[in-house]
Every structure is written in structure tokens, then in C-alpha cells.
């Protein structure tokens, strides 16, 4: 399986589990989706890390995507508020993850030149 598919699976499973927590307050049967979703998300993350993906970047993308998707979907599905400040926060979180990625990419050439 592609690294991206593991990451997408982890994000979708985690967001599904988190949204199901809201539904579980009214129907206890949603606990099954919560448990399967979180377990599947962590298994997907573990499989992704086994492919050699860096944990800092992996966790950052997973967490930022989860926060953004959960906030937007909760607004759409449950009528939760999504204010301009929350939207700005989502943009800042995504920007932070991009900076982590750029920092990790910029570091690689330096490591190879130092090791020679």
C-alpha cells in the first residue's frame, strides 16, 4: 500500500471516530465506530511509520488534517460553530505543518554534505 493511502486511511478513520463520539452521546451503539476508528487510525499510522515515513511530519499532517476536517464536518453535520477565528486557526495549523515539512526537506541536503 502506498504511504499516502496509509495516511489518508489514518485521517479518515480518526475523523470518523471523533465525529462518532458526538453521535455516541445519543446512541451508545456508535461506540463500536469510535473504537474501530481510533484503533484503525493508529494501526494505519503504525503501518505508515513502518514504510520509513518521519514521525514528526506524519503526526503533524495527521493531526492538522484531523483538526481541520473535524471542525468543518462538525459544522456541516451537527451545526457546530465555525467562526472566522476558528478558520484562521485551521489555516495557522496547516501552515505550521507546511513549515515542518519545509524544514525537514531543507535539512536533508545539509546532512548528506556533512557526512561526506
PDB file of C-alpha atoms in Angstrom:
ATOM      1  CA  UNK A   1       0.000   0.000   0.000  1.00  0.00           C
ATOM      2  CA  UNK A   2       1.240   3.489  -0.787  1.00  0.00           C
ATOM      3  CA  UNK A   3       2.405   5.753   2.037  1.00  0.00           C
ATOM      4  CA  UNK A   4      -0.294   8.241   1.070  1.00  0.00           C
ATOM      5  CA  UNK A   5      -3.024   5.627   1.363  1.00  0.00           C
ATOM      6  CA  UNK A   6      -1.924   4.770   4.904  1.00  0.00           C
ATOM      7  CA  UNK A   7      -2.025   8.460   5.805  1.00  0.00           C
ATOM      8  CA  UNK A   8      -5.427   9.032   4.192  1.00  0.00           C
ATOM      9  CA  UNK A   9      -6.794   5.923   5.945  1.00  0.00           C
ATOM     10  CA  UNK A  10      -5.481   7.155   9.305  1.00  0.00           C
ATOM     11  CA  UNK A  11      -7.043  10.587   8.800  1.00  0.00           C
ATOM     12  CA  UNK A  12     -10.424   9.279   7.631  1.00  0.00           C
ATOM     13  CA  UNK A  13     -10.616   6.711  10.434  1.00  0.00           C
ATOM     14  CA  UNK A  14      -9.655   9.220  13.122  1.00  0.00           C
ATOM     15  CA  UNK A  15     -12.087  11.876  11.919  1.00  0.00           C
ATOM     16  CA  UNK A  16     -14.872   9.287  11.649  1.00  0.00           C
ATOM     17  CA  UNK A  17     -14.180   8.112  15.187  1.00  0.00           C
ATOM     18  CA  UNK A  18     -14.125  11.651  16.541  1.00  0.00           C
ATOM     19  CA  UNK A  19     -17.393  12.591  14.843  1.00  0.00           C
ATOM     20  CA  UNK A  20     -18.903   9.351  16.124  1.00  0.00           C
ATOM     21  CA  UNK A  21     -18.144  10.471  19.675  1.00  0.00           C
ATOM     22  CA  UNK A  22     -20.802  13.140  19.183  1.00  0.00           C
ATOM     23  CA  UNK A  23     -23.289  10.577  17.901  1.00  0.00           C
ATOM     24  CA  UNK A  24     -22.448   8.237  20.775  1.00  0.00           C
ATOM     25  CA  UNK A  25     -23.916  10.713  23.253  1.00  0.00           C
ATOM     26  CA  UNK A  26     -27.344   9.857  21.857  1.00  0.00           C
ATOM     27  CA  UNK A  27     -26.868   6.226  20.798  1.00  0.00           C
ATOM     28  CA  UNK A  28     -24.355   4.022  22.611  1.00  0.00           C
ATOM     29  CA  UNK A  29     -24.004   1.758  19.561  1.00  0.00           C
ATOM     30  CA  UNK A  30     -21.740   4.390  17.969  1.00  0.00           C
ATOM     31  CA  UNK A  31     -19.090   3.274  20.466  1.00  0.00           C
ATOM     32  CA  UNK A  32     -18.275   0.489  18.002  1.00  0.00           C
ATOM     33  CA  UNK A  33     -17.402   3.031  15.303  1.00  0.00           C
ATOM     34  CA  UNK A  34     -15.369   5.048  17.807  1.00  0.00           C
ATOM     35  CA  UNK A  35     -13.277   2.057  18.899  1.00  0.00           C
ATOM     36  CA  UNK A  36     -12.786   0.671  15.370  1.00  0.00           C
ATOM     37  CA  UNK A  37     -11.993   4.150  14.018  1.00  0.00           C
ATOM     38  CA  UNK A  38      -9.343   5.002  16.597  1.00  0.00           C
ATOM     39  CA  UNK A  39      -7.805   1.512  16.511  1.00  0.00           C
ATOM     40  CA  UNK A  40      -7.721   1.592  12.711  1.00  0.00           C
ATOM     41  CA  UNK A  41      -6.191   5.071  12.713  1.00  0.00           C
ATOM     42  CA  UNK A  42      -3.345   4.020  14.994  1.00  0.00           C
ATOM     43  CA  UNK A  43      -2.761   0.822  13.030  1.00  0.00           C
ATOM     44  CA  UNK A  44      -2.640   2.862   9.811  1.00  0.00           C
ATOM     45  CA  UNK A  45      -0.173   5.278  11.407  1.00  0.00           C
ATOM     46  CA  UNK A  46       1.996   2.382  12.561  1.00  0.00           C
ATOM     47  CA  UNK A  47       1.973   0.902   9.058  1.00  0.00           C
ATOM     48  CA  UNK A  48       2.910   4.303   7.638  1.00  0.00           C
ATOM     49  CA  UNK A  49       5.826   4.612  10.040  1.00  0.00           C
ATOM     50  CA  UNK A  50       6.989   1.119   9.060  1.00  0.00           C
ATOM     51  CA  UNK A  51       7.421   2.397   5.497  1.00  0.00           C
ATOM     52  CA  UNK A  52      10.009   4.859   6.776  1.00  0.00           C
ATOM     53  CA  UNK A  53       7.872   7.989   6.981  1.00  0.00           C
ATOM     54  CA  UNK A  54       9.246  10.516   9.506  1.00  0.00           C
ATOM     55  CA  UNK A  55       7.139  10.627  12.663  1.00  0.00           C
ATOM     56  CA  UNK A  56       7.231  14.421  13.103  1.00  0.00           C
ATOM     57  CA  UNK A  57       5.845  15.108   9.673  1.00  0.00           C
ATOM     58  CA  UNK A  58       3.444  12.158   9.779  1.00  0.00           C
ATOM     59  CA  UNK A  59       1.951  13.189  13.089  1.00  0.00           C
ATOM     60  CA  UNK A  60       1.759  16.838  12.058  1.00  0.00           C
ATOM     61  CA  UNK A  61      -0.140  16.118   8.857  1.00  0.00           C
ATOM     62  CA  UNK A  62      -2.417  13.630  10.622  1.00  0.00           C
ATOM     63  CA  UNK A  63      -3.212  15.987  13.495  1.00  0.00           C
ATOM     64  CA  UNK A  64      -3.675  19.112  11.360  1.00  0.00           C
ATOM     65  CA  UNK A  65      -5.880  17.282   8.879  1.00  0.00           C
ATOM     66  CA  UNK A  66      -7.902  15.798  11.714  1.00  0.00           C
ATOM     67  CA  UNK A  67      -8.462  19.168  13.361  1.00  0.00           C
ATOM     68  CA  UNK A  68      -9.449  20.865  10.101  1.00  0.00           C
ATOM     69  CA  UNK A  69     -11.744  18.108   8.827  1.00  0.00           C
ATOM     70  CA  UNK A  70     -13.389  17.549  12.199  1.00  0.00           C
ATOM     71  CA  UNK A  71     -14.155  21.257  12.633  1.00  0.00           C
ATOM     72  CA  UNK A  72     -15.566  21.640   9.121  1.00  0.00           C
ATOM     73  CA  UNK A  73     -17.558  18.399   9.158  1.00  0.00           C
ATOM     74  CA  UNK A  74     -18.915  19.077  12.655  1.00  0.00           C
ATOM     75  CA  UNK A  75     -20.178  22.434  11.389  1.00  0.00           C
ATOM     76  CA  UNK A  76     -21.802  20.819   8.362  1.00  0.00           C
ATOM     77  CA  UNK A  77     -23.205  17.702  10.064  1.00  0.00           C
ATOM     78  CA  UNK A  78     -24.023  18.923  13.573  1.00  0.00           C
ATOM     79  CA  UNK A  79     -24.333  22.678  13.213  1.00  0.00           C
ATOM     80  CA  UNK A  80     -21.276  23.338  15.383  1.00  0.00           C
ATOM     81  CA  UNK A  81     -19.916  26.863  15.094  1.00  0.00           C
ATOM     82  CA  UNK A  82     -17.162  27.574  12.584  1.00  0.00           C
ATOM     83  CA  UNK A  83     -16.158  31.184  13.125  1.00  0.00           C
ATOM     84  CA  UNK A  84     -13.638  33.219  11.181  1.00  0.00           C
ATOM     85  CA  UNK A  85     -11.223  32.876  14.112  1.00  0.00           C
ATOM     86  CA  UNK A  86     -11.557  29.085  14.056  1.00  0.00           C
ATOM     87  CA  UNK A  87     -10.969  29.141  10.315  1.00  0.00           C
ATOM     88  CA  UNK A  88      -7.876  31.269  10.835  1.00  0.00           C
ATOM     89  CA  UNK A  89      -6.678  28.770  13.439  1.00  0.00           C
ATOM     90  CA  UNK A  90      -7.078  25.946  10.939  1.00  0.00           C
ATOM     91  CA  UNK A  91      -5.027  27.899   8.392  1.00  0.00           C
ATOM     92  CA  UNK A  92      -2.320  28.553  11.002  1.00  0.00           C
ATOM     93  CA  UNK A  93      -2.160  24.858  11.962  1.00  0.00           C
ATOM     94  CA  UNK A  94      -1.868  23.831   8.315  1.00  0.00           C
ATOM     95  CA  UNK A  95       0.798  26.494   7.802  1.00  0.00           C
ATOM     96  CA  UNK A  96       2.715  25.117  10.763  1.00  0.00           C
ATOM     97  CA  UNK A  97       2.692  21.628   9.294  1.00  0.00           C
ATOM     98  CA  UNK A  98       3.929  23.019   5.976  1.00  0.00           C
ATOM     99  CA  UNK A  99       6.791  24.738   7.792  1.00  0.00           C
ATOM    100  CA  UNK A 100       7.712  21.446   9.475  1.00  0.00           C
ATOM    101  CA  UNK A 101       7.744  19.761   6.053  1.00  0.00           C
ATOM    102  CA  UNK A 102       9.855  22.524   4.535  1.00  0.00           C
ATOM    103  CA  UNK A 103      12.234  22.350   7.476  1.00  0.00           C
ATOM    104  CA  UNK A 104      12.588  18.582   7.117  1.00  0.00           C
ATOM    105  CA  UNK A 105      13.209  18.897   3.378  1.00  0.00           C
ATOM    106  CA  UNK A 106      15.732  21.718   3.806  1.00  0.00           C
ATOM    107  CA  UNK A 107      17.687  19.680   6.376  1.00  0.00           C
ATOM    108  CA  UNK A 108      18.290  16.655   4.144  1.00  0.00           C
ATOM    109  CA  UNK A 109      20.908  18.230   1.827  1.00  0.00           C
ATOM    110  CA  UNK A 110      22.880  19.521   4.817  1.00  0.00           C
ATOM    111  CA  UNK A 111      23.013  16.049   6.382  1.00  0.00           C
ATOM    112  CA  UNK A 112      24.415  14.475   3.214  1.00  0.00           C
ATOM    113  CA  UNK A 113      27.091  17.161   2.778  1.00  0.00           C
ATOM    114  CA  UNK A 114      28.175  16.853   6.424  1.00  0.00           C
ATOM    115  CA  UNK A 115      28.506  13.084   6.224  1.00  0.00           C
ATOM    116  CA  UNK A 116      30.936  13.207   3.269  1.00  0.00           C
TER     117      UNK A 116
END
